[in-house]
Structure formats: C-alpha cells, structure tokens
Coordinates of C-alpha atoms in Angstrom, one line a residue:
Chain A
M1 CA 31.3 11.3 -8.2
C2 CA 28.4 8.9 -8.8
W3 CA 25.9 10.0 -11.3
V4 CA 22.3 9.1 -11.5
Q5 CA 21.8 7.4 -14.7
L6 CA 18.9 6.7 -17.0
F7 CA 19.6 4.4 -19.8
W8 CA 17.4 4.4 -22.8
A9 CA 17.4 1.5 -25.2
Q10 CA 18.6 3.9 -27.9
G11 CA 20.8 6.9 -27.8
A12 CA 24.5 7.4 -28.2
A13 CA 26.6 9.2 -25.6
P14 CA 24.6 10.5 -22.7
L15 CA 24.0 14.1 -21.8
T16 CA 24.2 15.4 -18.3
M17 CA 21.6 17.3 -16.4
Q18 CA 22.9 19.1 -13.4
F19 CA 20.4 20.2 -10.7
Q20 CA 21.0 23.1 -8.3
L21 CA 18.7 24.8 -5.9
Y22 CA 18.3 28.6 -6.3
D23 CA 16.6 31.6 -4.7
Q24 CA 16.1 34.6 -6.8
A25 CA 18.7 33.6 -9.4
Q26 CA 21.4 32.9 -6.7
P27 CA 22.5 29.5 -5.6
L28 CA 20.9 28.4 -2.4
P29 CA 23.1 26.4 -0.1
P30 CA 21.5 24.2 2.6
R31 CA 20.5 26.0 5.8
T32 CA 21.0 29.4 4.4
W33 CA 18.4 32.1 5.4
V34 CA 16.7 34.0 2.6
A35 CA 14.8 37.1 2.9
L36 CA 11.1 37.4 2.1
P37 CA 8.6 40.3 2.1
E38 CA 7.0 41.4 5.4
G39 CA 10.2 40.7 7.3
A40 CA 9.9 37.0 7.0
R41 CA 12.9 34.7 6.4
A42 CA 13.1 31.1 5.5
R43 CA 15.7 28.4 5.2
I44 CA 15.7 25.1 3.4
D45 CA 17.1 22.0 5.3
V46 CA 15.7 19.2 3.1
C47 CA 14.8 19.3 -0.6
K48 CA 14.1 15.9 -2.3
I49 CA 12.0 15.6 -5.4
Y50 CA 11.2 12.6 -7.5
L51 CA 11.4 13.0 -11.3
S52 CA 9.9 10.3 -13.5
G53 CA 8.1 9.6 -16.8
F54 CA 11.0 10.9 -18.9
A55 CA 10.4 11.2 -22.6
Y56 CA 11.7 13.2 -25.6
A57 CA 9.0 14.6 -27.8
D58 CA 8.9 16.4 -31.2
A59 CA 7.2 19.6 -32.0
Q60 CA 3.8 17.8 -32.3
G61 CA 4.2 16.3 -28.9
E62 CA 4.8 12.8 -30.1
Q63 CA 7.0 10.9 -27.7
L64 CA 10.0 9.5 -29.4
L65 CA 12.0 8.0 -26.7
T66 CA 10.6 7.2 -23.2
Q67 CA 12.0 6.1 -19.9
P68 CA 9.4 5.4 -17.3
Q69 CA 11.9 5.0 -14.4
A70 CA 12.2 7.5 -11.6
V71 CA 15.1 9.4 -10.0
L72 CA 15.2 11.0 -6.6
V73 CA 17.0 14.3 -6.7
D74 CA 18.2 15.3 -3.3
F75 CA 19.5 18.8 -3.8
F76 CA 21.8 18.6 -0.8
T77 CA 23.4 15.3 -1.7
P78 CA 25.8 15.9 -4.6
E79 CA 25.6 12.2 -5.7
T80 CA 22.0 12.6 -6.8
T81 CA 22.1 16.0 -8.4
Q82 CA 23.5 14.9 -11.8
L83 CA 21.4 12.9 -14.2
Q84 CA 22.6 11.3 -17.4
L85 CA 20.3 11.5 -20.4
P86 CA 20.8 10.0 -23.9
I87 CA 21.2 12.3 -26.8
P88 CA 17.8 13.2 -28.0
P89 CA 16.8 12.2 -31.5
A90 CA 17.4 14.9 -34.1
N91 CA 13.8 16.1 -34.4
C92 CA 13.1 16.3 -30.7
Q93 CA 12.2 19.6 -29.2
H94 CA 11.0 18.8 -25.7
L95 CA 11.8 16.9 -22.7
I96 CA 8.7 15.6 -21.0
L97 CA 8.9 14.6 -17.4
T98 CA 6.9 14.4 -14.3
Q99 CA 7.7 16.2 -11.1
G100 CA 6.8 13.3 -8.7
I101 CA 6.0 9.8 -9.4
T102 CA 3.8 8.9 -12.3
P103 CA 0.6 7.1 -11.5
A104 CA 1.8 4.1 -13.6
L105 CA 4.9 3.7 -11.4
N106 CA 2.9 4.1 -8.2
D107 CA 0.3 1.6 -9.3
A108 CA 3.1 -0.9 -9.9
G109 CA 3.6 -1.2 -6.1
I110 CA 6.9 -1.2 -4.3
G111 CA 10.1 -0.4 -6.3
E112 CA 13.8 -0.7 -5.7
G113 CA 16.6 1.8 -6.0
P114 CA 15.4 5.3 -5.8
L115 CA 11.9 3.9 -5.2
D116 CA 12.9 1.8 -2.2
P117 CA 10.4 2.8 0.5
A118 CA 13.2 2.7 3.0
K119 CA 14.3 6.0 1.6
G120 CA 11.4 7.6 3.5
M121 CA 9.6 8.8 0.5
Y122 CA 6.6 6.5 0.9
W123 CA 3.4 7.0 2.8
T124 CA 2.5 3.8 4.5
W125 CA -0.9 4.8 6.0
E126 CA -2.3 6.0 2.7
T127 CA -0.1 4.2 0.3
G128 CA 1.8 6.0 -2.4
Y129 CA 5.0 7.8 -3.0
I130 CA 5.6 11.3 -1.7
H131 CA 6.4 13.3 -4.7
C132 CA 8.7 15.7 -2.9
K133 CA 9.8 16.7 0.6
I134 CA 10.8 20.3 1.3
E135 CA 11.5 21.0 4.9
G136 CA 13.2 24.0 6.7
Q137 CA 12.6 26.9 9.2
W138 CA 10.4 29.8 9.0
Q139 CA 11.0 33.1 10.8
Q140 CA 8.2 35.7 11.1
H141 CA 6.9 38.0 13.7
G142 CA 9.8 37.2 15.9
R143 CA 9.2 33.5 16.0
T144 CA 11.1 30.7 14.3
T145 CA 9.1 27.6 13.5
P146 CA 9.9 24.6 11.3
F147 CA 7.9 24.0 8.2
T148 CA 7.3 20.7 6.5
L149 CA 6.1 20.1 2.9
H150 CA 5.5 16.5 2.0
L151 CA 3.6 16.8 -1.2
G152 CA 2.0 13.7 -2.5
G153 CA -1.4 12.3 -3.5
F154 CA -2.5 10.1 -6.4
L155 CA -6.3 10.2 -6.1
P156 CA -8.1 12.7 -8.2
P157 CA -8.7 15.6 -7.4
L158 CA -5.7 15.5 -5.1
Q159 CA -3.3 14.1 -7.6
S160 CA -0.3 16.3 -7.1
A161 CA 2.3 14.9 -9.5
Q162 CA 3.0 17.5 -12.2
R163 CA 3.7 16.7 -15.8
M164 CA 6.3 19.3 -17.2
E165 CA 7.5 20.0 -20.6
W166 CA 10.9 21.6 -21.0
P167 CA 12.3 23.0 -24.2
L168 CA 15.5 21.3 -25.2
P169 CA 18.6 23.5 -24.9
S170 CA 20.1 24.4 -28.2
S171 CA 23.4 22.8 -27.4
N172 CA 24.3 19.5 -26.0
G173 CA 26.7 18.9 -23.0
V174 CA 25.7 19.8 -19.4
W175 CA 22.2 21.1 -19.0
H176 CA 22.1 23.3 -15.8
T177 CA 18.8 22.8 -14.3
T178 CA 17.8 25.0 -11.5
L179 CA 15.0 25.0 -9.1
D180 CA 14.4 28.5 -7.9
L181 CA 12.3 28.1 -4.8
H182 CA 11.4 31.9 -4.3
P183 CA 7.9 31.6 -5.8
L184 CA 7.2 28.6 -3.6
L185 CA 8.4 30.5 -0.5
L186 CA 6.2 33.5 -1.6
A187 CA 3.3 31.2 -1.8
L188 CA 4.1 29.9 1.7
L189 CA 4.2 33.4 3.1
H190 CA 0.4 33.7 2.9
Q191 CA -0.3 30.0 3.5
P192 CA -2.4 29.5 6.7
K193 CA -0.7 26.2 7.3
R194 CA 3.0 25.5 6.4
D195 CA 2.9 21.9 7.5
L196 CA 1.4 19.7 4.7
M197 CA 1.9 16.1 5.2
S198 CA -1.1 14.5 3.5
P199 CA -2.9 14.8 0.1
S200 CA -4.9 18.1 0.0
A201 CA -5.9 20.9 -2.3
A202 CA -3.1 23.1 -0.8
A203 CA -0.6 20.3 -1.7
V204 CA -1.9 20.3 -5.3
A205 CA -1.6 24.1 -5.5
L206 CA 1.9 24.2 -4.1
S207 CA 3.0 21.3 -6.4
Q208 CA 1.8 23.4 -9.3
T209 CA 3.8 26.4 -8.1
L210 CA 6.8 24.2 -7.6
A211 CA 6.6 22.9 -11.2
Q212 CA 6.9 26.5 -12.3
C213 CA 10.2 26.9 -10.5
W214 CA 12.3 24.8 -12.9
R215 CA 14.7 26.3 -15.4
V216 CA 17.0 24.6 -17.9
R217 CA 19.9 26.6 -19.2
Chain B
M1 CA 39.5 -31.5 10.9
L2 CA 37.5 -33.6 8.4
A3 CA 35.0 -34.5 11.1
R4 CA 34.6 -30.8 12.0
S5 CA 34.1 -29.9 8.3
L6 CA 31.5 -32.7 8.0
K7 CA 29.8 -31.3 11.1
V8 CA 29.7 -27.7 9.7
L9 CA 28.5 -29.1 6.3
G10 CA 25.8 -31.1 8.2
V11 CA 24.6 -28.1 10.2
G12 CA 24.5 -26.1 6.9
L13 CA 22.6 -28.8 5.2
M14 CA 20.1 -29.0 8.1
A15 CA 19.6 -25.3 7.9
V16 CA 18.9 -25.6 4.1
L17 CA 16.6 -28.5 4.6
C18 CA 14.7 -26.7 7.5
L19 CA 14.1 -23.8 5.2
S20 CA 13.1 -25.8 2.2
F21 CA 9.5 -25.6 1.0
D22 CA 6.9 -28.4 1.2
P23 CA 7.5 -30.5 -2.0
A24 CA 3.7 -30.9 -2.2
W25 CA 3.2 -27.2 -2.6
T26 CA 1.1 -26.3 -5.6
N27 CA 0.2 -23.0 -7.0
P28 CA -3.3 -22.1 -5.8
Y29 CA -4.1 -20.2 -9.0
D30 CA -3.9 -23.4 -11.0
D31 CA -7.3 -24.4 -9.5
I32 CA -9.4 -21.3 -9.6
P33 CA -12.8 -22.1 -10.8
A34 CA -13.3 -20.9 -14.4
S35 CA -16.3 -18.7 -13.5
W36 CA -14.2 -16.5 -11.3
P37 CA -12.9 -13.2 -12.6
K38 CA -9.2 -12.8 -13.4
P39 CA -7.1 -11.8 -10.5
L40 CA -6.0 -8.1 -10.5
Y41 CA -2.6 -8.6 -8.9
A42 CA 0.2 -8.4 -11.5
F43 CA 1.8 -11.9 -11.0
A44 CA 4.3 -11.1 -13.8
N45 CA 6.0 -8.7 -11.5
N46 CA 6.1 -11.2 -8.6
P47 CA 5.6 -14.8 -9.8
L48 CA 4.8 -17.2 -7.0
T49 CA 7.6 -19.6 -6.1
P50 CA 7.6 -22.1 -3.2
N51 CA 10.6 -20.6 -1.5
K52 CA 9.3 -17.0 -1.7
V53 CA 5.9 -18.2 -0.3
L54 CA 7.7 -19.9 2.5
L55 CA 9.8 -16.7 3.2
G56 CA 6.6 -14.7 3.3
R57 CA 5.1 -17.1 5.6
M58 CA 8.1 -16.9 8.0
L59 CA 7.9 -13.1 7.9
F60 CA 4.1 -13.2 8.5
Y61 CA 4.4 -15.2 11.6
D62 CA 7.6 -13.8 13.0
P63 CA 7.4 -11.0 15.5
I64 CA 10.8 -9.8 14.5
L65 CA 9.1 -7.2 12.3
S66 CA 7.7 -5.5 15.4
R67 CA 9.6 -2.9 17.5
N68 CA 9.6 -5.0 20.6
G69 CA 9.7 -8.5 18.9
Q70 CA 6.3 -9.4 20.3
V71 CA 3.8 -8.7 17.6
S72 CA 3.6 -10.4 14.2
C73 CA 1.1 -10.0 11.4
A74 CA -0.5 -13.2 12.6
A75 CA -1.2 -11.6 16.0
C76 CA -4.2 -9.9 14.4
H77 CA -4.7 -12.3 11.5
A78 CA -5.2 -16.0 12.8
P79 CA -5.5 -18.8 10.2
H80 CA -8.4 -20.6 11.9
T81 CA -10.5 -17.5 11.6
A82 CA -9.7 -16.9 8.0
F83 CA -7.0 -14.5 9.2
A84 CA -9.4 -12.1 10.9
H85 CA -9.0 -10.8 14.4
T86 CA -11.6 -12.5 16.8
D87 CA -12.2 -11.9 20.4
H88 CA -11.6 -8.2 20.1
K89 CA -13.9 -5.5 18.7
L90 CA -11.0 -3.3 17.9
S91 CA -7.6 -4.8 17.1
H92 CA -4.8 -4.3 19.4
G93 CA -1.0 -4.1 18.7
I94 CA 2.2 -3.3 20.4
D95 CA 2.2 -2.5 24.1
D96 CA -1.4 -3.5 24.2
Q97 CA -2.5 -0.4 22.4
I98 CA -6.0 -0.5 21.0
G99 CA -6.6 0.6 17.4
T100 CA -9.7 2.0 15.8
R101 CA -10.8 -0.9 13.6
N102 CA -11.2 -4.7 13.6
A103 CA -8.5 -6.4 11.5
P104 CA -10.4 -7.9 8.4
A105 CA -10.0 -11.4 7.1
L106 CA -7.2 -12.1 4.6
Q107 CA -8.4 -14.1 1.7
N108 CA -8.5 -13.9 -2.1
L109 CA -6.4 -10.8 -1.9
A110 CA -5.3 -11.0 -5.5
W111 CA -8.8 -9.9 -6.5
Q112 CA -8.9 -6.8 -4.3
P113 CA -8.3 -3.4 -6.0
Y114 CA -7.3 -1.8 -2.6
Y115 CA -6.7 -2.9 1.0
M116 CA -7.8 -1.8 4.5
W117 CA -11.4 -0.9 5.4
D118 CA -11.0 2.5 3.7
G119 CA -8.9 1.4 0.7
A120 CA -6.0 3.4 2.0
V121 CA -3.6 0.9 0.5
H122 CA -3.6 0.6 -3.2
H123 CA -1.3 -2.3 -3.7
L124 CA -0.8 -5.6 -1.9
D125 CA 3.0 -5.2 -2.0
A126 CA 2.7 -2.0 0.0
Q127 CA 0.1 -3.3 2.4
A128 CA 2.4 -4.7 5.1
L129 CA 4.1 -1.3 5.5
A130 CA 1.1 0.2 7.2
P131 CA 0.8 -2.2 10.2
L132 CA 4.6 -2.5 10.4
T133 CA 5.1 1.2 10.8
H134 CA 1.9 2.1 12.6
P135 CA 2.7 3.2 16.3
K136 CA -0.3 1.2 17.6
E137 CA 0.3 -1.9 15.6
M138 CA 3.9 -3.1 15.2
G139 CA 5.5 0.2 15.9
E140 CA 8.7 -0.5 13.9
T141 CA 10.5 1.5 11.2
L142 CA 11.3 -0.1 7.9
P143 CA 15.1 0.4 8.2
N144 CA 15.1 -1.2 11.7
A145 CA 13.0 -4.2 10.4
L146 CA 15.4 -4.7 7.5
R147 CA 18.4 -4.4 9.8
K148 CA 17.1 -7.1 12.1
L149 CA 16.5 -9.4 9.2
R150 CA 20.1 -8.8 7.7
Q151 CA 21.5 -9.7 11.1
S152 CA 19.5 -13.0 11.2
P153 CA 21.4 -16.0 9.7
K154 CA 18.1 -17.7 9.3
Y155 CA 16.7 -14.9 7.1
T156 CA 20.0 -14.6 5.2
T157 CA 19.5 -18.2 4.2
A158 CA 15.8 -17.8 3.5
F159 CA 16.3 -14.8 1.3
A160 CA 19.1 -16.5 -0.6
Q161 CA 17.0 -19.5 -1.3
A162 CA 14.0 -17.3 -2.3
W163 CA 15.7 -14.7 -4.3
G164 CA 19.0 -16.2 -5.4
D165 CA 21.3 -14.0 -3.2
T166 CA 21.5 -12.7 0.3
L167 CA 20.3 -9.2 -0.5
I168 CA 17.6 -8.2 1.9
N169 CA 15.7 -5.1 0.9
A170 CA 12.3 -3.6 1.4
S171 CA 11.1 -4.7 -2.1
R172 CA 12.0 -8.4 -1.5
M173 CA 10.6 -8.4 2.1
L174 CA 7.3 -6.9 0.9
K175 CA 7.1 -9.0 -2.2
S176 CA 7.7 -12.1 -0.2
L177 CA 4.9 -11.2 2.3
S178 CA 2.7 -10.7 -0.7
Q179 CA 3.6 -14.1 -2.0
F180 CA 2.4 -15.8 1.2
M181 CA -0.8 -13.7 1.3
L182 CA -1.5 -14.4 -2.3
T183 CA -1.7 -18.1 -1.4
L184 CA -4.5 -17.5 0.9
V185 CA -7.2 -18.4 -1.7
S186 CA -10.6 -19.7 -0.6
T187 CA -12.4 -21.6 -3.2
Q188 CA -13.5 -24.8 -1.6
S189 CA -16.6 -24.0 0.5
K190 CA -19.7 -26.1 0.4
F191 CA -21.2 -23.3 -1.8
D192 CA -18.3 -23.7 -4.3
K193 CA -18.8 -27.5 -4.4
I194 CA -22.5 -27.0 -5.1
Q195 CA -21.7 -24.4 -7.8
S196 CA -19.2 -26.9 -9.4
K197 CA -21.7 -29.7 -9.1
V198 CA -19.5 -31.9 -7.0
P199 CA -21.4 -35.2 -6.3
G200 CA -22.8 -35.4 -2.8
Y201 CA -23.1 -31.7 -2.2
A202 CA -26.5 -29.9 -2.1
F203 CA -28.1 -27.1 -0.2
S204 CA -30.5 -28.1 2.7
P205 CA -34.0 -26.7 2.4
A206 CA -33.0 -24.0 4.9
E207 CA -29.8 -23.1 3.0
A208 CA -31.6 -23.0 -0.3
H209 CA -34.2 -20.6 1.1
G210 CA -31.5 -18.6 2.7
Y211 CA -29.7 -18.4 -0.6
A212 CA -32.8 -17.1 -2.3
L213 CA -33.2 -14.5 0.4
F214 CA -29.5 -13.5 0.2
Q215 CA -29.8 -13.1 -3.6
Q216 CA -32.8 -10.8 -3.1
H217 CA -31.4 -8.7 -0.3
C218 CA -27.7 -9.0 0.1
A219 CA -26.1 -9.9 -3.3
H220 CA -26.2 -6.3 -4.6
C221 CA -23.2 -5.6 -2.4
H222 CA -22.1 -9.2 -1.8
P223 CA -22.3 -11.0 -5.2
A224 CA -20.7 -14.4 -5.8
P225 CA -18.1 -15.6 -6.4
L226 CA -16.1 -13.2 -4.2
F227 CA -19.1 -12.2 -2.2
T228 CA -18.1 -8.5 -2.3
T229 CA -17.9 -5.8 -4.9
Y230 CA -14.9 -4.3 -3.1
Q231 CA -16.8 -0.9 -3.5
F232 CA -17.2 1.5 -0.7
E233 CA -20.6 1.7 1.0
N234 CA -22.3 3.2 3.9
N235 CA -24.1 0.3 5.4
G236 CA -26.2 2.4 7.8
L237 CA -24.0 1.9 11.0
Q238 CA -24.7 4.7 13.6
P239 CA -21.4 6.7 13.6
D240 CA -19.4 6.0 16.7
S241 CA -18.9 9.4 18.5
L242 CA -15.7 8.1 20.2
L243 CA -14.0 6.7 17.2
Q244 CA -15.0 9.5 14.8
D245 CA -14.2 7.1 11.9
R246 CA -15.5 8.6 8.6
G247 CA -14.1 5.8 6.5
R248 CA -13.3 6.5 2.9
Q249 CA -13.7 10.2 3.4
A250 CA -10.4 10.3 5.2
I251 CA -8.7 9.2 2.1
S252 CA -10.7 10.8 -0.7
Q253 CA -11.6 13.9 1.4
R254 CA -15.0 13.9 -0.4
K255 CA -18.1 14.3 1.8
A256 CA -19.9 11.9 -0.5
D257 CA -17.6 9.2 0.9
A258 CA -18.5 9.9 4.6
Y259 CA -19.0 6.7 6.5
R260 CA -18.4 4.5 3.5
F261 CA -16.1 1.5 4.0
K262 CA -15.0 -1.2 1.7
V263 CA -17.6 -4.0 1.4
P264 CA -16.0 -7.1 3.0
S265 CA -16.2 -10.6 1.5
L266 CA -18.6 -12.9 3.2
R267 CA -16.5 -16.0 2.4
N268 CA -15.8 -17.7 5.8
V269 CA -18.0 -15.1 7.4
E270 CA -19.1 -17.7 9.9
V271 CA -15.6 -17.6 11.6
T272 CA -14.7 -13.9 11.2
A273 CA -16.6 -12.4 14.1
P274 CA -16.9 -9.7 15.3
Y275 CA -18.4 -7.9 12.4
M276 CA -18.3 -4.5 10.9
H277 CA -15.2 -2.1 10.6
D278 CA -15.3 -1.6 14.3
G279 CA -16.3 -5.0 15.4
R280 CA -19.5 -3.8 17.0
Y281 CA -21.6 -6.9 16.3
P282 CA -20.4 -10.2 17.9
N283 CA -22.6 -12.6 15.8
L284 CA -24.5 -12.9 12.6
A285 CA -27.9 -12.6 14.2
M286 CA -27.0 -9.1 15.3
V287 CA -25.8 -8.3 11.8
L288 CA -29.1 -9.2 10.3
Y289 CA -30.9 -7.4 13.0
H290 CA -28.9 -4.3 11.9
Y291 CA -30.0 -4.7 8.4
T292 CA -33.6 -5.2 9.2
H293 CA -34.2 -2.9 12.1
N294 CA -31.2 -0.7 13.0
L295 CA -30.2 1.2 9.9
H296 CA -28.9 4.8 10.5
A297 CA -30.2 7.2 7.8
S298 CA -27.8 9.5 6.3
V299 CA -27.2 11.2 2.9
T300 CA -24.5 8.6 2.1
L301 CA -26.4 5.5 3.1
S302 CA -26.0 2.8 0.4
K303 CA -28.8 3.0 -2.2
A304 CA -29.2 -0.7 -1.8
L305 CA -30.3 -0.2 1.8
R306 CA -32.8 2.6 1.3
K307 CA -35.6 0.2 0.7
P308 CA -36.4 -1.6 4.1
I309 CA -35.4 -5.3 4.3
R310 CA -38.0 -7.4 5.9
L311 CA -37.1 -10.8 7.2
S312 CA -38.9 -13.1 9.6
E313 CA -36.9 -14.9 12.3
T314 CA -37.0 -18.1 10.2
D315 CA -35.8 -16.1 7.3
K316 CA -32.8 -14.8 9.2
A317 CA -32.0 -18.3 10.5
D318 CA -32.1 -19.5 6.9
V319 CA -29.8 -16.6 5.6
I320 CA -27.3 -17.5 8.3
A321 CA -27.6 -21.2 7.4
F322 CA -26.7 -20.2 3.9
L323 CA -23.8 -18.0 5.0
T324 CA -22.3 -21.0 6.7
T325 CA -22.1 -22.7 3.4
L326 CA -19.4 -20.1 2.6
T327 CA -17.1 -21.6 5.2
D328 CA -14.1 -23.3 3.6
D329 CA -12.6 -25.8 6.0
T330 CA -9.9 -26.6 3.5
F331 CA -8.8 -23.1 3.7
L332 CA -9.1 -22.7 7.5
R333 CA -7.1 -26.0 8.1
N334 CA -4.6 -25.7 5.3
P335 CA -1.2 -26.8 6.8
N336 CA 0.6 -24.5 4.4
F337 CA -1.1 -21.5 6.1
Q338 CA -0.1 -22.3 9.7
Y339 CA 2.9 -21.2 11.8
P340 CA 6.0 -22.4 10.0
R341 CA 7.5 -24.1 13.0
Q342 CA 10.2 -25.9 11.2
A343 CA 11.4 -22.8 9.3
L344 CA 11.2 -20.4 12.3
L345 CA 12.2 -22.7 15.2
G346 CA 14.2 -25.4 13.4
R347 CA 12.0 -28.2 14.7
P348 CA 8.7 -29.8 13.9

C-alpha cells in the first residue's frame, strides 16, 4: 500500500494518520445509504478533501515544526487515506492543520503531485483550489436527486479553508482519524440548495460544519 | 547500417536544432527602466530560460490545446495588436461561439496582481487554464490537452529540452506558457524614450498638450509607467442588458463591486481596439466621447469620474496624439513574439 507522506526536516520515525469516513460513529462505505430525520436518506459517492499547513504546536500555540505541503485525502481511494507524520517534539500538544488549501499555497500558483490541477480540484474560471468535493445522492419526498458540494473560495469574506487544531493523542503509533459526516448531512437537510459549486456564504458555513466533523483517536 | 544510423542521428539532430532557442535571446527583465516598480511575479519559482520560453511560445501558438485543434491562445491574442483581439467586439472561440468579453492585450503581465477583466484569475501560472477549459473558448479538458502533448514527439523533445526530462504535466505546461507570456514586456515606446531622455525623442506640441491633459484627467486610473493601477473601477459604461456582466461583483459577490472591471493598461492602446471589456467602442475618439459626454451614473461609479471631464475637440485630438506615444513598435514587431514556425512546422 502506498502511503501519503509528509517529510519534515526533523523528526525521527514517522507516525501514521489513518483516515476513515463515518456516519454516526459507524464506518461509512461508498454509496451506502444513511438515514436522516424527516424520512430523508443520503449516500456519499465522492469525498475528497485537501489538508495542508501542518504544524505541531506547544501549549502556548507556538509552532515548533511546520510543513506547508498539502495532501489530498480521497476517502474512497485507500492509497490516499494514510498519512505519515514525524514524531512530534516532546513538548508538542497540538497538531495544527488546514482543511483545504492555505492561502499561501494557493497564492503560489500551480502545484504538482496532489496539487496538480489535472486532479480536478481546481477552479479555472475563478482560480483557486477547491478545498473539498463531496458528492452523492439525496432521497427525500419520494425523489432521488444528486447533490454536489464543491467547497472553495479564497477571497474574504468567502474564504472557506478552515484552520483546525487537534490535540495530540496520548500514545504514538497509528492515529485513527475519522470524518463523521452526519452533522454535515443534517445541515444539508434544511439547506435550500444542495449544489454548491462556487464560493458563497453557504459554502463557508458548510466548511465550518465539516471542520467540526473530524475526530482523532 | 552505418548510413541508416547516421540518417537517424541526422534527423534527431535536426529535431533538436529546430527546437533550439534563438541564441540572441536575452532576458527582458535585464532592461527594465529603473523607475518601474518591481514585478509581482515570483520568478524564483519559475526562472526564465530560453528553452522554456520557446516551449511556451509553441504552446501559445499551437491549436493542439483546443478540443478540435483549431483554436490557439493566439487566435484571440495577436502579436501585432499587443496580443489583443481586434475586429471583434466580443471574442470568439471554438465552433465560432461568441464569448461575453473582448480579449485584453497581453503585456507587462509580471506586474499584474490578477488577470481577466474581473480579476477572476489570481496567478499567471493558472491563467491559461481558464480559456483552455472554457466551453466557448478552447473547449478542452486539461487531461486531454496533456495526453495530446505526451503523444507528440515534437513536444516530448521540447519538454525535455526545457525541463531536463520528458515528463509532461500541468505544472510544466502552464509554467512554460507563463514563461512566454512573461517575455511580453513593453518598455520601448516613444513615451519611454522621452522619459529616459534618449536623444532625438521629444513630444510634439500636440502630444505635450495631450500629456498635460492626460495627467489632469486620466492618470488617476492610468498612471505611468504601467498606465494602470490594476484596480477595479466602474468607468461609467451603460450596463449591457443582454450581456448582464456585473464585472468584479461576480467574483467578490459584493454589491460595491457591481460593474467594476480591472483598469486596463493604456500601453499600445493605439492598436488594441475595440475598447472596453465588451469592445463597444471601435476607436479612441469614441472612448473620449464616452468620458466627456456619456457616463452612466451609478452608486459604484469611480470617484475619479464623478467630476465632469470637459475637453474640446482639439483637446481630445491632443490626448489621442499623446496616447499614440505609448505605442511600442519594438514590442509589436519583436520576432521572438511571432509564430514559431521553425519549432512548430520544422521549417523557416
């Protein structure tokens, strides 16, 4: 299995972060229907999310080890769901990272590897990386319709990348990192529009909801 | 056997020679006037090299990047008009489809903070993706464009010469295009020569009067040396009810940006007709008529235009006389900017 690797200049043996999609504390395989309130159901066909701007930080928030590169986690492609990280320095307490592409990376232009625009995660008509793509089907009121969330945007106030700060697990080894989409699907339940494909206030709000869906065990 | 090997070697050598850059190539940024601001483009991430510039020039002129192999970047950006699109109010692309704006001039791009009339593109390396993938422009997908380049022996050689190996990917393709576009530097107009005090160059009385009027009425948005601020302004055009183009507002989604478009540079403005984002004015006389008699009042109208501009017909003629001093014939006729016949066709 290929692992996505981020190499810091320092750090000894790397640690492994393993990503998995969940719904209500249960693993969520691709194209599996999940029940929602009001008789609605949803299934996820695509879930790709950029993570970037990695840094370890101490209790005061000082960043001790940084890695500006980005990875593209495609939850339904196993090769991209494991990420190697260096062992954090002893006094580190948090992993800081960005859900999406940091403004600095975006401002640098066109990248390679995970940032290759041929991966389809780039808006050409209003340039900038798409922070995440979540696509699937939605069933409600007897109708099945596709939904498309392409969440991006770099210009304030529609900047939708989300800085996150995760406490480091007490033990090293494999960090099981889950993304439980249930809160996002609940937010979509009352969303007047489930196709978001350009920067918008709704995209910012959903990005903020999505950032609350991560858990590290 | 030996003869065949020599023949193969000869063909290979010919291919290499055909793709070699002009030995007289010089970095245009070595000659930028000292009074100019520092370019914004991060050259450290994409240093200009002759072979990358040549590769970018090939890509710029080659319709291979379009879906049907008939539309190149140069289809809308012709060198003799400062890479603007003349003869059409609205630029047209693949299958003769008409777009919604007039393709702007390409010059001094390293100083631009963003691209397109509404600033939708934030980095030069990303700029070419927009026309390449637009269904009304080149109508191609990025993976398809890359596949065609990888299948082309000519481009395999050109990428190897430019980048050191035969890998062809989006980053290399786009950075090569940037390299060529970055060489489109216009600093040799009559105005520049007068500013640099080159012997034998001086404004005529009409040009001098036009320059004074320009400084008074136009330089707020079009200051030297770039003759633009690259800011977004509403210059008082009556909104086109058919095009419904709200300019920068479509990007920022702020009402305050309604009908604001990026201020274009006036360098080489003599040859870049038609004017305005939708090409509505065919000549400079009509542009000046607009600013003196035809401004559409709105809440986002540029502050610089809220005070009426009064110019006599003689004044207008003199302003136009001044504007023609911004024409850079060295730029318009630069052989290094023309169709790379040798590299694309293998013959002079």
